[in-house]
Coordinates of C-alpha atoms and ligand atoms in Angstrom, one line a residue:
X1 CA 262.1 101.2 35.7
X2 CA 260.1 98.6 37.5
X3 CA 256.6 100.6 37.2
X4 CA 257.5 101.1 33.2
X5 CA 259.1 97.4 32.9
X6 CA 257.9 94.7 35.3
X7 CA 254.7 96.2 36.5
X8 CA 251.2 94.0 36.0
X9 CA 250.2 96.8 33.7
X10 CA 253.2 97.5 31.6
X11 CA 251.9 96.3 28.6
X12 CA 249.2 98.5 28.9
X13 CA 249.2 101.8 26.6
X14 CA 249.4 104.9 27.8
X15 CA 252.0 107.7 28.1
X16 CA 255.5 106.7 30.3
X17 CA 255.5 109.4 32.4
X18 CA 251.7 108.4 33.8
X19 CA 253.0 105.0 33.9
X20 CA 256.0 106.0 36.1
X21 CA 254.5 109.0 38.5
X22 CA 251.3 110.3 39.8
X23 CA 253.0 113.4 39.1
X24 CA 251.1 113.5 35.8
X25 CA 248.1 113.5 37.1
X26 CA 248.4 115.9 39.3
X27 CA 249.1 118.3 37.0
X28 CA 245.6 117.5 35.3
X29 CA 244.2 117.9 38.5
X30 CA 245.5 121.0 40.1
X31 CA 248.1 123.1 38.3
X32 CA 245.7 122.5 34.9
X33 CA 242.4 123.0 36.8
X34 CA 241.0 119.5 37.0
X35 CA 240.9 118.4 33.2
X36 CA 242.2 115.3 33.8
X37 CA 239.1 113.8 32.3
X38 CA 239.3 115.9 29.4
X39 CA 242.5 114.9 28.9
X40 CA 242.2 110.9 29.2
X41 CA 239.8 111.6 26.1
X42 CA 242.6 112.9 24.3
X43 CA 245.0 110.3 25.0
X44 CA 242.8 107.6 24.4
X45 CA 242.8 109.1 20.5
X46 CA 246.5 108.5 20.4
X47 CA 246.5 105.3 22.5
X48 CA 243.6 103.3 22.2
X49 CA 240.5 102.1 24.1
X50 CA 242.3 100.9 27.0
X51 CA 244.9 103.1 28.5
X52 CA 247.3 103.2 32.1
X53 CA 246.5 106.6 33.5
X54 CA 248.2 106.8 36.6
X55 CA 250.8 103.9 38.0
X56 CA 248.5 101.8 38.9
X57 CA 244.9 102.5 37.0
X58 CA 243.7 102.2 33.8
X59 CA 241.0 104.0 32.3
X60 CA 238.8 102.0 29.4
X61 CA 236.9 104.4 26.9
X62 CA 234.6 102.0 25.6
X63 CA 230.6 101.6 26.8
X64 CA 230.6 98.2 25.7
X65 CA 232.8 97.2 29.2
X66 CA 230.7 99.2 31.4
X67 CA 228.5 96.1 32.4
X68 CA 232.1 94.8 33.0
X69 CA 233.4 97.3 35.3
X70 CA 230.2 98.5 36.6
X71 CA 229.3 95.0 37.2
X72 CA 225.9 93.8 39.8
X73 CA 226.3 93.7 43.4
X74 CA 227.0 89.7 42.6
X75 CA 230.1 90.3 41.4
X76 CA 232.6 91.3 43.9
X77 CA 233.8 95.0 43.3
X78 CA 235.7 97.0 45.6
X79 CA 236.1 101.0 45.5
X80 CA 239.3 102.3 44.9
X81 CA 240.3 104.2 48.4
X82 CA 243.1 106.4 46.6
X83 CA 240.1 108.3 44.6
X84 CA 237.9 108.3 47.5
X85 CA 240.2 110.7 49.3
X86 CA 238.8 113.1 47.2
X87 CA 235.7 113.0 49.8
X88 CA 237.5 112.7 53.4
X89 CA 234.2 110.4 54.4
X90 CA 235.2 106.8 54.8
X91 CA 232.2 106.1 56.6
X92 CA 229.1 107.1 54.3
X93 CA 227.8 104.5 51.8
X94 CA 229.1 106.0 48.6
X95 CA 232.4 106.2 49.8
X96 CA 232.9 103.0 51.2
X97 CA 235.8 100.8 49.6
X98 CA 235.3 97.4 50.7
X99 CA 232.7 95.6 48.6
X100 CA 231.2 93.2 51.9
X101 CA 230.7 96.2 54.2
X102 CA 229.0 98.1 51.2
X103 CA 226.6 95.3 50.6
X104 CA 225.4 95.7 54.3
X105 CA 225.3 99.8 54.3
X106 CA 223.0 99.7 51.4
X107 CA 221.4 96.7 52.6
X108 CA 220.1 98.6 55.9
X109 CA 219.4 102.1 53.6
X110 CA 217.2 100.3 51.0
X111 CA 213.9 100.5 51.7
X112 CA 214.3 104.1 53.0
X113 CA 214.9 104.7 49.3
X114 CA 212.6 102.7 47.9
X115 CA 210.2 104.0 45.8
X116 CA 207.1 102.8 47.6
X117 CA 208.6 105.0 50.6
X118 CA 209.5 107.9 47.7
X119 CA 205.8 107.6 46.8
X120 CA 204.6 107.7 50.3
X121 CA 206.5 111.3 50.7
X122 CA 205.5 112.5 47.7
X123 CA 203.7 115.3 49.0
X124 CA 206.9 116.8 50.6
X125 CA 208.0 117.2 47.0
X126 CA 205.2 118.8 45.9
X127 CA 204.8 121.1 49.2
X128 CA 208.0 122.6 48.7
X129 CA 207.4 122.6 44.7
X130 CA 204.6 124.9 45.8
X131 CA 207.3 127.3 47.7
X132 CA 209.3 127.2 44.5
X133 CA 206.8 128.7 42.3
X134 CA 205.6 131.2 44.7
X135 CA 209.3 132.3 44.8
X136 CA 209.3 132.3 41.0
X137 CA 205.9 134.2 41.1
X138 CA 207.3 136.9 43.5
X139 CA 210.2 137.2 41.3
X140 CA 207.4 137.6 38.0
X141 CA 205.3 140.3 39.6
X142 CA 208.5 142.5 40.8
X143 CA 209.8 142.0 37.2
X144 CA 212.9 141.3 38.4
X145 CA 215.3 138.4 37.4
X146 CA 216.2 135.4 39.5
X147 CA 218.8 133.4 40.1
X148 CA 217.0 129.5 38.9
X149 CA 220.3 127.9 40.1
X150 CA 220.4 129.0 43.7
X151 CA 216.5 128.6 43.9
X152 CA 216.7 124.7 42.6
X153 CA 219.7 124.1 45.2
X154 CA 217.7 125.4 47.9
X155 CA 214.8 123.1 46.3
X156 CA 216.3 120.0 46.7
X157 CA 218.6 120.9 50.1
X158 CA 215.2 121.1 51.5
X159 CA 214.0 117.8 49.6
X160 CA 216.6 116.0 50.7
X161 CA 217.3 117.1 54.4
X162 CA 213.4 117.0 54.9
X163 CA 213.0 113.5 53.1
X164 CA 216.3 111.8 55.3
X165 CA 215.6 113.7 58.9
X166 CA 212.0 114.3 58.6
X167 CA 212.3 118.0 59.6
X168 CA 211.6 120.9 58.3
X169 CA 214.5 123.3 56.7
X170 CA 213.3 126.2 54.4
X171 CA 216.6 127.4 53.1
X172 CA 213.8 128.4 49.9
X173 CA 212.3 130.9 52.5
X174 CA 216.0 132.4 52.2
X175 CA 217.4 133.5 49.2
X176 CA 220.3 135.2 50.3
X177 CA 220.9 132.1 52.2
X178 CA 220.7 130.0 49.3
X179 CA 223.1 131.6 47.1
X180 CA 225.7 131.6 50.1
X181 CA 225.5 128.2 50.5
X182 CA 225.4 127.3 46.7
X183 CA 228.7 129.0 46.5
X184 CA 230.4 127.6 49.5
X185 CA 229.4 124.3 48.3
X186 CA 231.0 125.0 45.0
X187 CA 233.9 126.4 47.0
X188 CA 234.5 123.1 48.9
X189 CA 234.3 120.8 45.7
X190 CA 237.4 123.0 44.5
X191 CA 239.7 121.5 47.2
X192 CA 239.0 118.1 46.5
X193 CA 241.6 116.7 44.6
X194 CA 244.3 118.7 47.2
X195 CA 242.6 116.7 49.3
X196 CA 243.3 113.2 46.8
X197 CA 246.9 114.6 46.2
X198 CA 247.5 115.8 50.1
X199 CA 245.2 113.9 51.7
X200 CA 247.4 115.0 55.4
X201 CA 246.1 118.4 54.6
X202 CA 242.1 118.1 56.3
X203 CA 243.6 116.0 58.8
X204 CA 246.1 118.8 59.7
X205 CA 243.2 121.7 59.2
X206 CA 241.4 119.2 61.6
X207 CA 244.4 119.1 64.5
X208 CA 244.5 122.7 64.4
X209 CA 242.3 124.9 67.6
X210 CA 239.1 126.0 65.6
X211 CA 240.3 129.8 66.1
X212 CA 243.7 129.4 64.2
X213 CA 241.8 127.0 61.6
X214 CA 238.8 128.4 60.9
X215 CA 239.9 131.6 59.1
X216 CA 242.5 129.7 56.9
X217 CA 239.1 127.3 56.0
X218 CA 237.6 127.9 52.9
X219 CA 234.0 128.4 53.8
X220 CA 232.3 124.8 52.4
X221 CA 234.2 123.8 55.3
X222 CA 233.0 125.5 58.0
X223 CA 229.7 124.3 56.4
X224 CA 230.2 121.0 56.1
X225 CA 231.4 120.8 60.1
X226 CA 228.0 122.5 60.5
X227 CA 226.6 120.1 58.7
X228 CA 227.9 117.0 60.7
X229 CA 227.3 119.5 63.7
X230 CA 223.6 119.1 62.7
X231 CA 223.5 115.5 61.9
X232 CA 225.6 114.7 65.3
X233 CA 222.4 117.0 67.2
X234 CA 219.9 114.8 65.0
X235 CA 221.6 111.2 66.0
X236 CA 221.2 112.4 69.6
X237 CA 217.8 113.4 69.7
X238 CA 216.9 109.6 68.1
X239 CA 218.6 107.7 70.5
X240 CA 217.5 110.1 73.8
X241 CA 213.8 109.2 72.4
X242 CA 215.0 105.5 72.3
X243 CA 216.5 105.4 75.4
X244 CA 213.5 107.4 77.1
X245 CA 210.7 105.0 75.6
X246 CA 209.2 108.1 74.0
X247 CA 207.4 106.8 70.6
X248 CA 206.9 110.1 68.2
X249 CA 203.3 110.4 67.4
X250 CA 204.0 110.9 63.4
X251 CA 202.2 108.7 61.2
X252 CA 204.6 106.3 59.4
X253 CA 205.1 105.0 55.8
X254 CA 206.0 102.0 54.6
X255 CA 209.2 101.9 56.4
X256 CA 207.9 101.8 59.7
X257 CA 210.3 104.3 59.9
X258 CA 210.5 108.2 60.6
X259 CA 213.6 108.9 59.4
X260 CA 216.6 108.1 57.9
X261 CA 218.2 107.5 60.6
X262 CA 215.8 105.4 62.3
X263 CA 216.2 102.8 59.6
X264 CA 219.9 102.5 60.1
X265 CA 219.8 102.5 64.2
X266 CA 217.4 99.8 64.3
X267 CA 219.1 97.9 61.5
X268 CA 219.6 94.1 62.3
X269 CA 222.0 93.9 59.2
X270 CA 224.6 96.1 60.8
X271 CA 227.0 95.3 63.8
X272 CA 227.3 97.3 66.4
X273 CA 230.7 99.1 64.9
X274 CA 228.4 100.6 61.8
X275 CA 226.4 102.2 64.3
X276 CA 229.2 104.1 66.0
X277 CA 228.3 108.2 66.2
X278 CA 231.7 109.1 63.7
X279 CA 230.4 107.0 60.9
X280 CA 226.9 107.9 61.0
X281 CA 227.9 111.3 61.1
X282 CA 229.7 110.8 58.2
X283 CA 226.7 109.0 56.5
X284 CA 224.4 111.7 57.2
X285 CA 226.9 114.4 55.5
X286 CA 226.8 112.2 52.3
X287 CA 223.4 111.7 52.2
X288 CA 223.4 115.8 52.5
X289 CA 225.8 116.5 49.9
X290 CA 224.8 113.9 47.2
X291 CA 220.9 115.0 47.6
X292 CA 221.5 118.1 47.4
X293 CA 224.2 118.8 44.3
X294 CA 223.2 116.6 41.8
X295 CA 219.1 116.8 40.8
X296 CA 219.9 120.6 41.1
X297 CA 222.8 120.4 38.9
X298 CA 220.2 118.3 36.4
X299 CA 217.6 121.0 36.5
X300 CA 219.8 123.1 35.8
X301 CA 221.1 121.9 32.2
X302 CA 217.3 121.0 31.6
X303 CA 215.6 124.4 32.1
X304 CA 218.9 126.0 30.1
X305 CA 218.4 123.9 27.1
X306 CA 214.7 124.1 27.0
X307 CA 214.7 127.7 27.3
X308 CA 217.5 128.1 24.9
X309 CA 215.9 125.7 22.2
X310 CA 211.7 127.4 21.9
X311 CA 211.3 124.2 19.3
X312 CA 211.8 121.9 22.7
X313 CA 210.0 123.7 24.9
X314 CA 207.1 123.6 22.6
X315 CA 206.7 120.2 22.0
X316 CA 207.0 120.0 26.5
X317 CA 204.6 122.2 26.4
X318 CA 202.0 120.6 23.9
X319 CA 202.7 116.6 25.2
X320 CA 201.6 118.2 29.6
X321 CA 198.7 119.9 28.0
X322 CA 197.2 116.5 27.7
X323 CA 197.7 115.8 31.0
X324 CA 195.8 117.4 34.3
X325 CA 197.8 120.0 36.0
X326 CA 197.8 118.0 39.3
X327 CA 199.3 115.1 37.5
X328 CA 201.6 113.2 39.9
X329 CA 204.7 111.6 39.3
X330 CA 203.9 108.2 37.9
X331 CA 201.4 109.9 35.9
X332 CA 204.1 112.5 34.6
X333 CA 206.2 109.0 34.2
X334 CA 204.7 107.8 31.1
X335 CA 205.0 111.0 29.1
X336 CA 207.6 109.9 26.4
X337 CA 209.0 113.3 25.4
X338 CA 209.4 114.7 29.1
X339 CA 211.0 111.9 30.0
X340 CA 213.4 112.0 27.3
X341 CA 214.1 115.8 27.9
X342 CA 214.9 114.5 31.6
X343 CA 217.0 111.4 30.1
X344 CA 219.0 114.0 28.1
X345 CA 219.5 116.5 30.9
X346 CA 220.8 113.4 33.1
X347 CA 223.3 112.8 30.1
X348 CA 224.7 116.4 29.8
X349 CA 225.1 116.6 33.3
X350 CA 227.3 114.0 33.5
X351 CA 226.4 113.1 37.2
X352 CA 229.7 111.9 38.7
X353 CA 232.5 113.3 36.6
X354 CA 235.1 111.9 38.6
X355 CA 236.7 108.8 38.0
X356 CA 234.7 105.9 39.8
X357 CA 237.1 103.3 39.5
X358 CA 236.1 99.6 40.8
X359 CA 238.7 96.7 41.4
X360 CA 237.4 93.2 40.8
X361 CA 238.9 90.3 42.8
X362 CA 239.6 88.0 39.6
X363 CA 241.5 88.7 36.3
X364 CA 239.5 89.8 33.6
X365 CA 239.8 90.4 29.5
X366 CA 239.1 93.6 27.9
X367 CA 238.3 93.2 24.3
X368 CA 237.1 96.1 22.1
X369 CA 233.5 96.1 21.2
X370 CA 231.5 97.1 18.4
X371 CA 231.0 100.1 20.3
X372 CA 235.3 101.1 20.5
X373 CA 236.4 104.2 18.4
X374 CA 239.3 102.0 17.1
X375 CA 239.2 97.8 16.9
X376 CA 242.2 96.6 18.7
X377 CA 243.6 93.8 20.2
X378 CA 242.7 92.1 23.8
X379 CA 244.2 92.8 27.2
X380 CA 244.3 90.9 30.6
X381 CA 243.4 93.2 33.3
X382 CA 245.1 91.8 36.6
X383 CA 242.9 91.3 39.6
X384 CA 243.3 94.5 41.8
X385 CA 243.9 96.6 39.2
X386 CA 241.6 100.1 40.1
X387 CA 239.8 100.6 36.5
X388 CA 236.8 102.9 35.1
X389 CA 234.8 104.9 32.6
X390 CA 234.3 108.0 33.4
X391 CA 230.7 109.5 32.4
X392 CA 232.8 112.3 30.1
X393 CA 233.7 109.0 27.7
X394 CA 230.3 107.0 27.9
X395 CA 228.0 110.0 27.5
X396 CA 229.9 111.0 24.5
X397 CA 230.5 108.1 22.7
X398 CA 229.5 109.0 19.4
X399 CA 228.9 105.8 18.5
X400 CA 225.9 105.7 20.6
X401 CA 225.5 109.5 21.1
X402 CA 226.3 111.2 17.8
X403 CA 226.9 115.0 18.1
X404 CA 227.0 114.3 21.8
X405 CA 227.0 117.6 22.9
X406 CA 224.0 118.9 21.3
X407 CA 220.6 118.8 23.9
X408 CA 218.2 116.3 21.8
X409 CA 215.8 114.5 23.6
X410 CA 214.9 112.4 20.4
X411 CA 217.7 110.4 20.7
X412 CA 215.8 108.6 23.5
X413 CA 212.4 108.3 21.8
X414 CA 211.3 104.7 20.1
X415 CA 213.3 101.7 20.4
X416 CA 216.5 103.0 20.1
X417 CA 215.7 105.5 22.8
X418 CA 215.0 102.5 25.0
X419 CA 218.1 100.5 23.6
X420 CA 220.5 103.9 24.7
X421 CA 219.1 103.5 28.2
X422 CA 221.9 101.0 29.3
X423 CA 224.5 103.5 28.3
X424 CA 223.2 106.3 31.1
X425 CA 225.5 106.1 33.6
X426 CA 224.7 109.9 35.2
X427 CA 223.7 107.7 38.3
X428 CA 226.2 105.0 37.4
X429 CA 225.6 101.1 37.3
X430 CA 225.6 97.9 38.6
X431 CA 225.8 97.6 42.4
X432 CA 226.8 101.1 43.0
X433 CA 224.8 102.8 41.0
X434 CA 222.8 106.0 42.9
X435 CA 220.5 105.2 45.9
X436 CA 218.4 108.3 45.5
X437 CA 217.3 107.7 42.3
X438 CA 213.8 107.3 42.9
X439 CA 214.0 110.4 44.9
X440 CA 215.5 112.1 42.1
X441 CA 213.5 111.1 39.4
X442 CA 210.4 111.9 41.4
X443 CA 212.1 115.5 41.7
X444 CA 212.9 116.0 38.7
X445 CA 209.6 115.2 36.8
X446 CA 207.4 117.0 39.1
X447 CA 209.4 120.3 39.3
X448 CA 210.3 120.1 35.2
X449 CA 206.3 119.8 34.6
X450 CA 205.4 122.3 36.8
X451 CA 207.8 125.0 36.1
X452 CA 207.0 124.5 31.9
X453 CA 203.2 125.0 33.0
X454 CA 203.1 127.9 35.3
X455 CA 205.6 130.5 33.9
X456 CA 206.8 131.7 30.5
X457 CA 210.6 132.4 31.1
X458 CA 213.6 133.7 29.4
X459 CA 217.3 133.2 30.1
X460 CA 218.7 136.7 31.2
X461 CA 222.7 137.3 30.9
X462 CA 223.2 133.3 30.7
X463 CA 224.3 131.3 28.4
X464 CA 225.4 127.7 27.0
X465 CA 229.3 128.6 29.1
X466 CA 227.1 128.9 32.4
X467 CA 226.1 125.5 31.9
X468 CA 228.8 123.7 30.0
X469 CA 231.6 121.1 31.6
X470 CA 234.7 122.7 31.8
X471 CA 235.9 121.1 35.3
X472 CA 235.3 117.9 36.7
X473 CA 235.6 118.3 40.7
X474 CA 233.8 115.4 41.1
X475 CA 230.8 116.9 39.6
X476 CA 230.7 119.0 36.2
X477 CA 231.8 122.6 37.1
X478 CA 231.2 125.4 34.1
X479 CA 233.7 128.2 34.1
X480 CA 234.7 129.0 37.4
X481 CA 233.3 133.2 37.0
X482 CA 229.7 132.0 36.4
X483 CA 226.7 133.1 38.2
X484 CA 224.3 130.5 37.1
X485 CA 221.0 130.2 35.5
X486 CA 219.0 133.1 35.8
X487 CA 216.3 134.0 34.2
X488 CA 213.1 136.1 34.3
X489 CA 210.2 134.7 34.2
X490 CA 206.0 135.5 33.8
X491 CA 202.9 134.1 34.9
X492 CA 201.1 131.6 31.8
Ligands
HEM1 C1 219.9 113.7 39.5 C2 220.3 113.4 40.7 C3 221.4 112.4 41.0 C4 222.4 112.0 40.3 C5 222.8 112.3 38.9 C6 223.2 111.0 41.1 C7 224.3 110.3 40.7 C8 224.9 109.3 41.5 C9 226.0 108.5 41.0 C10 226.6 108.6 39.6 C11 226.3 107.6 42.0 C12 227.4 106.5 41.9 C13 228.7 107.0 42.3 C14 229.8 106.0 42.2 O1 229.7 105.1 41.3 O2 230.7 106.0 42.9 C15 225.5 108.0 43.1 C16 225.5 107.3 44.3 C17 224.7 107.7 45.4 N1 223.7 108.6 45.4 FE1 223.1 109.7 43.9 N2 222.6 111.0 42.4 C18 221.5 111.8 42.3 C19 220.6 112.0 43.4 C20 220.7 111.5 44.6 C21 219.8 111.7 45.7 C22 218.5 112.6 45.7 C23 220.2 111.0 46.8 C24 219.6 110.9 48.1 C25 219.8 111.6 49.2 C26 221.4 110.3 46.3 C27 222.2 109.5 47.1 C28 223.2 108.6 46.7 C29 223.9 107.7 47.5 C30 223.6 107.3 48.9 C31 224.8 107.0 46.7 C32 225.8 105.9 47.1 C33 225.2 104.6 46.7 C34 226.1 103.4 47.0 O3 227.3 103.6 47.1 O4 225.6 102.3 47.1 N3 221.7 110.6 45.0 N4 224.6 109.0 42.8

């Protein structure tokens, strides 16, 4: 009675029984496998642009509050730490709840990810490009198909690990490799929300002797310990070197910095608590995770659309034959209709499909915009109150997107292109928003250009439901029996 009655958001819309028990939305999340996001589109048909989605959250399906929600690192915004059980890693950037401690994580990561320092290791990028295409070409010449999904994740899981630890992994060299981690990665997404509804259950895994808990673990698990393994092995290293006097003889970018890590150890921005071994552990695995996933999962929706849709490709094709073949990033940069094919790959893969709620500190006003399915009347959101968009309802607002799940990189050509621009949120907004962009643009361009040059491929036993969003666990998931992107390909 008191959450439906004499809560601060009972007279918000939404159905009772959301309003009364998180009940609800567990049965979005795991008995329904996670459609929860799906289905706060359809209630917002029946209830409006602002609904109560759980007891205490509401969800907003209009892009005109996004600047509101997703508001600049001025504006005090904390996370929501309910959600961010999802991720069982309090102390990495992205999952970090309290707004002040945030501001002096990112702080100390910045220029790592500047893109001066992105610039500066550009030719990592295009060294392992290079190992990317030789795989392709291998696959060419055998005449044998190849899994494109496996052989971006190993891609960027070398990107990334390379660019943050400055070591070399070749998990590319490895194909067999690649796949297996692919799909335990995939396999440890799918506990996440036990882990938001249960979040006891990884602490009690964790309790348990490795010999009794390791064969009950599902196998993203043991990974990701061997990941924190490795970044615990890394940590060490650093500070023996410190602590010895030894200075490494690499030359340094912009930074001043070797690695990652060295940016955050030497930080004067942090106290001595952010530099404890636990939560740079925890950092590090982040770091990992969110590098690797997500500009794989981009190039993945790009290369299916442009090779389901010849028309697209075509027009690729025709605007990087004006352009040398060693063109470099900046230079690929101010192609208009590549970087709208990458704008519209960003928007269909929905980056984070969870819900990235934010709680601001003062009480604010939601009313509709032009941009709201239905006009409406206003509503005083109550400071504290967790509250988000999720990229599902931005990126298909047809008022903005029409026919939103059609690939059409005109929509971000001209002026309008350029107006849609502040509706992107697959790296989200405001003082959140992605760290790693630069990173990942720079991946993205160079690998899209390069790919479209050297080889003529053709999808092989894939098609749109190997790429489409059927499950959000955290990021967009197609149907749970897919094998990915694969393709054959031949030398141009
Ligand atoms: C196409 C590729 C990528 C997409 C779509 C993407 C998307 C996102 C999104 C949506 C967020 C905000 C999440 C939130 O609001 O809670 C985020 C945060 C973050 N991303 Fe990315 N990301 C990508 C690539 C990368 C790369 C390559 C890295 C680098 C290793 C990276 C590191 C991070 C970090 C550290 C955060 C947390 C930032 C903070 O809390 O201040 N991302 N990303």
């Amino acid at each position: 009675v008191r959450r439906v009655y004499i809560h601060p958001l009972a007279h918000i819309p939404g159905p009772r029984l959301a309003a009364i028990t998180w009940w609800y939305e567990f049965y979005f999340d795991v008995i329904q496998p996670s459609i929860f996001v799906f289905k706060i589109q359809e209630l917002h048909k029946q209830y409006g642009p602002i609904i109560r989605i759980t007891p205490d959250e509401i969800h907003i399906n209009d892009v005109g509050f996004l600047g509101t929600i997703y508001a600049p690192s001025m504006s005090h915004r904390d996370k929501y730490d309910y959600i961010l059980r999802t991720l069982q890693i309090p102390g990495a950037i992205g999952a970090t709840v309290r707004h002040d401690i945030h501001r002096k994580r990112r702080e100390a990561l910045g220029p790592f990810f500047s893109r001066r320092n992105v610039l500066h290791l550009e030719p990592l990028i295009t060294g392992k490009l290079e190992q990317l295409c030789q795989l392709i070409t291998k696959h060419a010449s055998e005449m044998a198909p190849i899994n494109l999904s496996d052989a971006l994740f190993a891609f960027s899981s070398d990107v990334t690990n390379n660019f943050l630890f400055a070591h070399q992994t070749d998990v590319l060299a490895d194909e067999t490799l690649a796949a297996t981690l692919r799909q335990n990665g995939n396999d440890l997404l799918l506990g996440i929300n036990i882990n938001k509804h249960f979040p006891w259950f990884p602490s009690f895994l964790d309790s348990l002797p490795l010999f009794i808990s390791k064969p009950i673990m599902p196998p993203g698990l043991i990974d990701m310990l061997a990941l924190f393994d490795r970044v615990r092995a890394e940590l060490m290293g650093i500070v023996a070197a410190k602590s010895s006097g030894v200075s490494s003889e690499k030359k340094l970018g912009p930074t001043g910095k070797e690695s990652v890590y060295h940016s955050v150890i030497d930080s004067n921005v942090l106290p001595p608590e952010e530099k404890s071994l636990l939560r740079l552990e925890q950092e590090g695995a982040l770091l990992v995770l969110a590098g690797t996933e997500s500009p794989a999962k981009s190039l993945n929706i790009i290369f299916y659309h442009i090779l389901a849709n010849s028309s697209i490709l075509s027009k690729l094709r025709a605007e990087l034959s004006t352009v040398p073949k060693s063109a470099s990033w900046t230079e690929l940069e101010k192609l208009p209709y590549l970087s709208a094919v990458l704008e519209e790959g960003n928007r269909l893969s929905f980056g984070v499909t969870a819900r990235t709620a934010r709680i601001a500190d003062e009480t604010l006003t939601y009313t509709p915009s032009p941009y709201a399915t239905s006009p409406g009347k206003s509503y005083v959101i109550p400071p504290g109150t967790p509250m988000s968009t999720t990229t599902l309802s931005a990126h298909t607002a047809e008022s903005v997107f029409p026919e939103p799940f059609t690939f059409d990189p005109e929509r971000w050509l001209g002026d309008a292109g350029n107006e849609r621009r502040k509706f992107q949120m697959a790296f989200g907004k405001g003082g959140r928003k992605c760290l790693g962009i630069e990173l990942a643009r720079a991946e993205l361009y160079l690998v899209t250009a390069a790919l479209v040059r050297v080889f003529e491929m053709e999808l092989w036993e894939t098609d749109e439901s190997d790429v489409a969003f059927i499950h959000d666990y955290q990021v967009a998931m197609p149907k749970f029996e897919s094998k990915g992107v694969r393709v054959t390909a031949r030398i141009l």
